[in-house]
mmCIF file of C-alpha atoms in Angstrom:
data_model
loop_
_atom_site.group_PDB
_atom_site.id
_atom_site.type_symbol
_atom_site.label_atom_id
_atom_site.label_comp_id
_atom_site.label_asym_id
_atom_site.label_seq_id
_atom_site.Cartn_x
_atom_site.Cartn_y
_atom_site.Cartn_z
ATOM 1 C CA MET Z 105 -136.166 -30.223 -161.327
ATOM 2 C CA SER Z 106 -133.304 -30.060 -163.936
ATOM 3 C CA TYR Z 107 -130.252 -27.915 -163.624
ATOM 4 C CA GLN Z 108 -128.216 -26.452 -166.642
ATOM 5 C CA LEU Z 109 -124.833 -28.408 -166.767
ATOM 6 C CA ASN Z 110 -121.528 -27.032 -167.494
ATOM 7 C CA ILE Z 111 -118.587 -28.998 -169.224
ATOM 8 C CA ASN Z 112 -117.630 -30.301 -166.015
ATOM 9 C CA ASN Z 113 -121.019 -31.684 -165.390
ATOM 10 C CA THR Z 114 -121.531 -29.575 -162.164
ATOM 11 C CA PRO Z 115 -124.489 -27.357 -161.628
ATOM 12 C CA ALA Z 116 -124.338 -23.773 -162.914
ATOM 13 C CA LYS Z 117 -124.812 -21.175 -160.446
ATOM 14 C CA PRO Z 118 -128.217 -19.652 -160.997
ATOM 15 C CA PHE Z 119 -127.049 -16.019 -159.989
ATOM 16 C CA ASN Z 120 -123.775 -15.571 -162.155
ATOM 17 C CA SER Z 121 -125.545 -12.769 -163.998
ATOM 18 C CA PHE Z 122 -125.604 -10.721 -160.849
ATOM 19 C CA LYS Z 123 -122.868 -8.211 -159.801
ATOM 20 C CA SER Z 124 -120.825 -9.332 -156.690
ATOM 21 C CA ALA Z 125 -121.323 -7.366 -153.621
ATOM 22 C CA PRO Z 126 -118.232 -5.623 -153.667
ATOM 23 C CA LYS Z 127 -118.652 -4.273 -157.007
ATOM 24 C CA VAL Z 128 -122.341 -3.266 -156.140
ATOM 25 C CA LYS Z 129 -120.892 -1.422 -153.106
ATOM 26 C CA LYS Z 130 -118.060 0.261 -155.203
ATOM 27 C CA GLY Z 131 -120.706 1.460 -157.679
ATOM 28 C CA TYR Z 132 -122.763 2.962 -154.910
ATOM 29 C CA MET Z 133 -119.909 4.652 -153.164
ATOM 30 C CA ASN Z 134 -118.694 6.082 -156.594
ATOM 31 C CA TYR Z 135 -121.982 7.586 -157.399
ATOM 32 C CA ARG Z 136 -122.588 8.900 -153.870
ATOM 33 C CA TYR Z 137 -119.224 10.514 -153.559
ATOM 34 C CA HIS Z 138 -118.634 11.615 -157.112
ATOM 35 C CA ASN Z 139 -115.614 9.502 -157.791
ATOM 36 C CA SER Z 140 -115.169 9.832 -161.548
ATOM 37 C CA GLU Z 141 -114.871 7.096 -163.961
ATOM 38 C CA ALA Z 142 -111.904 7.639 -166.490
ATOM 39 C CA VAL Z 143 -112.791 10.574 -168.655
ATOM 40 C CA GLU Z 144 -111.689 11.041 -172.183
ATOM 41 C CA THR Z 145 -109.204 14.011 -173.017
ATOM 42 C CA HIS Z 146 -111.413 15.592 -175.608
ATOM 43 C CA THR Z 147 -114.386 15.633 -173.139
ATOM 44 C CA LYS Z 148 -112.322 17.367 -170.635
ATOM 45 C CA VAL Z 149 -111.039 19.646 -173.123
ATOM 46 C CA LYS Z 150 -114.691 20.615 -174.376
ATOM 47 C CA ALA Z 151 -115.937 20.843 -170.675
ATOM 48 C CA LEU Z 152 -113.265 23.300 -169.883
ATOM 49 C CA ALA Z 153 -113.701 25.364 -172.991
ATOM 50 C CA GLY Z 154 -117.345 25.532 -172.520
ATOM 51 C CA SER Z 155 -116.827 26.624 -168.914
ATOM 52 C CA VAL Z 156 -114.149 29.213 -169.832
ATOM 53 C CA LEU Z 157 -116.336 30.712 -172.503
ATOM 54 C CA GLY Z 158 -119.349 30.847 -169.981
ATOM 55 C CA ALA Z 159 -117.083 32.602 -167.456
ATOM 56 C CA GLY Z 160 -115.881 35.002 -170.140
ATOM 57 C CA ILE Z 161 -119.425 36.064 -171.362
ATOM 58 C CA SER Z 162 -120.404 36.710 -167.841
ATOM 59 C CA ALA Z 163 -117.210 38.675 -167.026
ATOM 60 C CA ALA Z 164 -117.962 40.743 -170.124
ATOM 61 C CA ILE Z 165 -121.660 41.377 -168.904
ATOM 62 C CA VAL Z 166 -120.408 42.379 -165.379
ATOM 63 C CA ALA Z 167 -117.847 44.683 -166.832
ATOM 64 C CA LYS Z 168 -120.185 46.277 -168.919
ATOM 65 C CA THR Z 169 -122.652 47.004 -166.128
ATOM 66 C CA GLN Z 170 -119.725 48.332 -164.102
ATOM 67 C CA LYS Z 171 -118.294 50.355 -167.183
ATOM 68 C CA VAL Z 172 -114.949 48.707 -167.050
ATOM 69 C CA LYS Z 173 -113.324 48.187 -170.248
ATOM 70 C CA LEU Z 174 -111.739 44.885 -171.249
ATOM 71 C CA SER Z 175 -109.635 46.011 -173.893
ATOM 72 C CA ASN Z 176 -107.049 45.623 -171.304
ATOM 73 C CA PRO Z 177 -107.539 42.008 -169.810
ATOM 74 C CA LEU Z 178 -105.985 43.050 -166.575
ATOM 75 C CA ASN Z 179 -109.165 45.072 -165.954
ATOM 76 C CA LEU Z 180 -110.756 41.809 -165.006
ATOM 77 C CA PHE Z 181 -109.151 42.093 -161.690
ATOM 78 C CA LYS Z 182 -110.966 45.407 -161.248
ATOM 79 C CA LEU Z 183 -114.444 43.787 -161.205
ATOM 80 C CA LYS Z 184 -116.423 43.946 -158.136
ATOM 81 C CA TYR Z 185 -118.598 40.916 -157.165
ATOM 82 C CA GLY Z 186 -121.684 41.028 -155.207
ATOM 83 C CA VAL Z 187 -124.672 38.378 -155.103
ATOM 84 C CA LYS Z 188 -125.855 39.339 -158.635
ATOM 85 C CA GLU Z 189 -122.460 39.030 -160.052
ATOM 86 C CA LEU Z 190 -121.497 35.821 -158.410
ATOM 87 C CA ILE Z 191 -124.652 33.978 -159.589
ATOM 88 C CA ALA Z 192 -124.243 35.157 -163.286
ATOM 89 C CA VAL Z 193 -120.668 34.040 -163.109
ATOM 90 C CA SER Z 194 -121.388 30.772 -161.641
ATOM 91 C CA SER Z 195 -124.283 30.049 -163.689
ATOM 92 C CA LEU Z 196 -122.736 30.796 -167.000
ATOM 93 C CA SER Z 197 -119.657 29.041 -166.148
ATOM 94 C CA ILE Z 198 -121.424 25.769 -165.198
ATOM 95 C CA ILE Z 199 -123.916 25.923 -167.995
ATOM 96 C CA GLY Z 200 -120.912 26.286 -170.391
ATOM 97 C CA GLY Z 201 -119.062 23.352 -169.061
ATOM 98 C CA VAL Z 202 -122.090 21.288 -168.955
ATOM 99 C CA ILE Z 203 -122.975 21.949 -172.695
ATOM 100 C CA GLY Z 204 -119.361 21.604 -173.627
ATOM 101 C CA GLY Z 205 -118.974 18.187 -171.967
ATOM 102 C CA MET Z 206 -122.402 17.086 -173.516
ATOM 103 C CA ILE Z 207 -121.198 17.366 -176.980
ATOM 104 C CA GLY Z 208 -120.719 13.910 -178.331
ATOM 105 C CA SER Z 209 -121.189 12.301 -175.043
ATOM 106 C CA ASN Z 210 -123.579 9.569 -173.803
ATOM 107 C CA LYS Z 211 -123.437 10.569 -170.369
ATOM 108 C CA LYS Z 212 -125.691 13.798 -170.708
ATOM 109 C CA LYS Z 213 -128.014 12.984 -167.773
ATOM 110 C CA GLU Z 214 -124.939 12.672 -165.388
ATOM 111 C CA LYS Z 215 -123.529 15.912 -166.537
ATOM 112 C CA MET Z 216 -126.815 17.654 -166.306
ATOM 113 C CA ASP Z 217 -127.359 16.271 -162.648
ATOM 114 C CA GLU Z 218 -123.977 17.422 -161.532
ATOM 115 C CA GLY Z 219 -124.405 20.672 -163.300
ATOM 116 C CA VAL Z 220 -127.671 21.276 -160.929
ATOM 117 C CA PHE Z 221 -125.453 20.003 -158.014
ATOM 118 C CA GLN Z 222 -122.520 22.395 -158.735
ATOM 119 C CA PHE Z 223 -124.966 25.300 -159.435
ATOM 120 C CA MET Z 224 -126.722 24.735 -156.187
ATOM 121 C CA ASN Z 225 -123.424 24.406 -154.180
ATOM 122 C CA ALA Z 226 -122.375 27.854 -155.590
ATOM 123 C CA THR Z 227 -125.478 29.884 -154.965
ATOM 124 C CA VAL Z 228 -127.424 28.355 -152.208
ATOM 125 C CA PRO Z 229 -124.727 29.033 -149.616
ATOM 126 C CA LEU Z 230 -124.264 32.429 -150.719
ATOM 127 C CA LEU Z 231 -127.998 33.293 -150.182
ATOM 128 C CA PHE Z 232 -127.500 32.019 -146.498
ATOM 129 C CA VAL Z 233 -124.090 34.088 -146.050
ATOM 130 C CA HIS Z 234 -125.348 37.426 -147.620
ATOM 131 C CA PRO Z 235 -128.478 38.079 -144.885
ATOM 132 C CA VAL Z 236 -126.167 36.910 -142.098
ATOM 133 C CA THR Z 237 -123.263 39.227 -143.152
ATOM 134 C CA LYS Z 238 -125.899 42.002 -143.554
ATOM 135 C CA PHE Z 239 -127.183 41.516 -140.214
ATOM 136 C CA LEU Z 240 -123.939 41.333 -138.508
ATOM 137 C CA GLU Z 241 -122.814 44.570 -140.028
ATOM 138 C CA ASN Z 242 -125.829 46.321 -138.870
ATOM 139 C CA SER Z 243 -125.663 44.965 -135.335
ATOM 140 C CA LYS Z 244 -124.109 47.348 -132.982
ATOM 141 C CA SER Z 245 -123.075 44.651 -130.435
ATOM 142 C CA LEU Z 246 -121.563 42.403 -133.001
ATOM 143 C CA LYS Z 247 -120.468 44.648 -135.626
ATOM 144 C CA ASP Z 248 -116.942 44.978 -134.182
ATOM 145 C CA ASN Z 249 -116.786 41.411 -133.051
ATOM 146 C CA LYS Z 250 -114.545 39.564 -135.652
ATOM 147 C CA ILE Z 251 -115.072 36.103 -133.818
ATOM 148 C CA ALA Z 252 -118.879 36.379 -133.946
ATOM 149 C CA ARG Z 253 -118.761 37.515 -137.496
ATOM 150 C CA ILE Z 254 -116.574 34.595 -138.531
ATOM 151 C CA VAL Z 255 -118.375 32.061 -136.767
ATOM 152 C CA GLY Z 256 -121.604 33.508 -138.236
ATOM 153 C CA ILE Z 257 -120.298 33.365 -141.677
ATOM 154 C CA ALA Z 258 -118.966 29.987 -141.317
ATOM 155 C CA ALA Z 259 -122.225 28.576 -139.697
ATOM 156 C CA SER Z 260 -124.187 29.934 -142.428
ATOM 157 C CA LEU Z 261 -121.784 28.809 -145.062
ATOM 158 C CA LEU Z 262 -122.074 25.153 -143.797
ATOM 159 C CA VAL Z 263 -125.843 25.271 -143.319
ATOM 160 C CA GLY Z 264 -126.113 26.707 -146.911
ATOM 161 C CA MET Z 265 -123.879 23.860 -148.308
ATOM 162 C CA LYS Z 266 -125.997 20.936 -146.484
ATOM 163 C CA GLY Z 267 -129.198 22.670 -147.776
ATOM 164 C CA ALA Z 268 -127.770 22.950 -151.507
ATOM 165 C CA ALA Z 269 -127.050 19.096 -151.525
ATOM 166 C CA VAL Z 270 -130.373 18.217 -150.086
ATOM 167 C CA LEU Z 271 -132.176 20.502 -152.608
ATOM 168 C CA SER Z 272 -130.048 19.274 -155.657
ATOM 169 C CA ASN Z 273 -130.509 15.577 -154.732
ATOM 170 C CA PHE Z 274 -134.326 16.339 -154.699
ATOM 171 C CA ILE Z 275 -134.352 17.929 -158.080
ATOM 172 C CA ASN Z 276 -132.247 15.290 -159.722
ATOM 173 C CA ASP Z 277 -134.071 12.423 -158.118
ATOM 174 C CA PRO Z 278 -137.332 13.269 -156.556
ATOM 175 C CA ASN Z 279 -138.261 9.606 -156.223
ATOM 176 C CA ASP Z 280 -135.211 8.605 -154.419
ATOM 177 C CA LYS Z 281 -134.229 5.905 -156.838
ATOM 178 C CA VAL Z 282 -130.367 6.601 -156.575
ATOM 179 C CA PRO Z 283 -128.022 7.294 -153.530
ATOM 180 C CA ASP Z 284 -127.791 10.840 -152.767
ATOM 181 C CA ARG Z 285 -124.837 12.840 -154.069
ATOM 182 C CA LYS Z 286 -122.977 13.853 -150.959
ATOM 183 C CA LEU Z 287 -120.690 16.806 -150.519
ATOM 184 C CA THR Z 288 -116.842 16.198 -150.899
ATOM 185 C CA MET Z 289 -113.918 18.445 -150.080
ATOM 186 C CA LYS Z 290 -113.815 19.234 -153.746
ATOM 187 C CA ASP Z 291 -117.305 20.778 -153.657
ATOM 188 C CA ALA Z 292 -116.120 23.224 -151.093
ATOM 189 C CA VAL Z 293 -114.029 25.000 -153.619
ATOM 190 C CA ALA Z 294 -117.155 26.698 -154.935
ATOM 191 C CA ASN Z 295 -117.724 28.225 -151.470
ATOM 192 C CA ILE Z 296 -113.977 29.806 -151.329
ATOM 193 C CA ASP Z 297 -115.463 33.254 -152.270
ATOM 194 C CA ASP Z 298 -117.574 33.351 -148.884
ATOM 195 C CA ALA Z 299 -114.621 31.806 -146.941
ATOM 196 C CA LEU Z 300 -112.246 34.619 -148.336
ATOM 197 C CA GLY Z 301 -115.130 37.255 -147.147
ATOM 198 C CA ALA Z 302 -114.526 35.789 -143.696
ATOM 199 C CA LEU Z 303 -110.620 35.957 -143.799
ATOM 200 C CA ALA Z 304 -110.951 39.457 -145.005
ATOM 201 C CA ILE Z 305 -112.881 40.418 -141.782
ATOM 202 C CA ALA Z 306 -110.114 38.700 -139.588
ATOM 203 C CA LYS Z 307 -107.702 40.977 -141.519
ATOM 204 C CA VAL Z 308 -105.702 38.149 -142.971
ATOM 205 C CA PRO Z 309 -103.250 39.390 -145.666
ATOM 206 C CA PHE Z 310 -104.007 39.011 -149.240
ATOM 207 C CA ALA Z 311 -107.576 37.677 -148.639
ATOM 208 C CA ASP Z 312 -109.152 40.702 -150.471
ATOM 209 C CA LYS Z 313 -106.578 40.103 -153.373
ATOM 210 C CA VAL Z 314 -107.264 36.490 -153.704
ATOM 211 C CA GLU Z 315 -110.947 37.245 -154.117
ATOM 212 C CA LYS Z 316 -110.098 38.430 -157.505
ATOM 213 C CA ILE Z 317 -109.802 35.045 -159.020
ATOM 214 C CA ILE Z 318 -113.567 34.061 -158.101
ATOM 215 C CA PRO Z 319 -114.100 33.516 -162.040
ATOM 216 C CA LEU Z 320 -111.498 30.772 -162.041
ATOM 217 C CA ILE Z 321 -113.241 29.088 -159.081
ATOM 218 C CA PHE Z 322 -116.459 28.927 -160.949
ATOM 219 C CA VAL Z 323 -114.617 27.717 -164.190
ATOM 220 C CA TRP Z 324 -113.485 24.944 -161.960
ATOM 221 C CA CYS Z 325 -117.257 24.034 -161.052
ATOM 222 C CA GLY Z 326 -118.242 24.198 -164.735
ATOM 223 C CA TYR Z 327 -115.376 21.875 -165.689
ATOM 224 C CA ARG Z 328 -116.439 19.333 -162.934
ATOM 225 C CA ALA Z 329 -119.948 19.327 -164.048
ATOM 226 C CA GLY Z 330 -119.012 18.845 -167.735
ATOM 227 C CA GLN Z 331 -116.661 16.185 -167.413
ATOM 228 C CA SER Z 332 -118.704 14.349 -164.877
ATOM 229 C CA ASN Z 333 -119.748 10.717 -165.705
#
């Protein structure tokens, strides 16, 4: 059997074309925990612009349904956010961010996948928290028990986030060909609205005021999806 020789007349390594184990591990961990590669500034700008536009459109729709005039921009802080409003704002913000980030990009699949992840992470926990909150409010024994309500909301929030991750990974990769996208601390930002609800129950000062910045939270989610690579 003959081997290819290099200039030093020594056998060439047959596996030179394969990535080293550390590189493979790094790529695996980057994908799993969403450690982004360097993103071009113009991609960040387009993702942010698209997300802001999506949030603006959704806020205008919510304002119209609530008969709030946006001729005064400060009226944005008068909008009330229920389940339908939160889903509308989150979905349009994320769609806008993904579309903006996809313009001129060769990472469209990655952005679509992250958009699915961000949308699920923003909405599925809400669908868990809302019925639990309603149950606690209608329970005579638990209605005035702040600790029980906070624990109930926190538990349903965590279950919802885990469920959102499992569901989005299945949608993006039904045949399980790539490592699952795992939740990170940054992903928890999308659920600040639910966390603020728990703080409001506990009578934490300013919790209800901070809730007014919910559109900005979803702009962040849309931006993350649009600049994902």
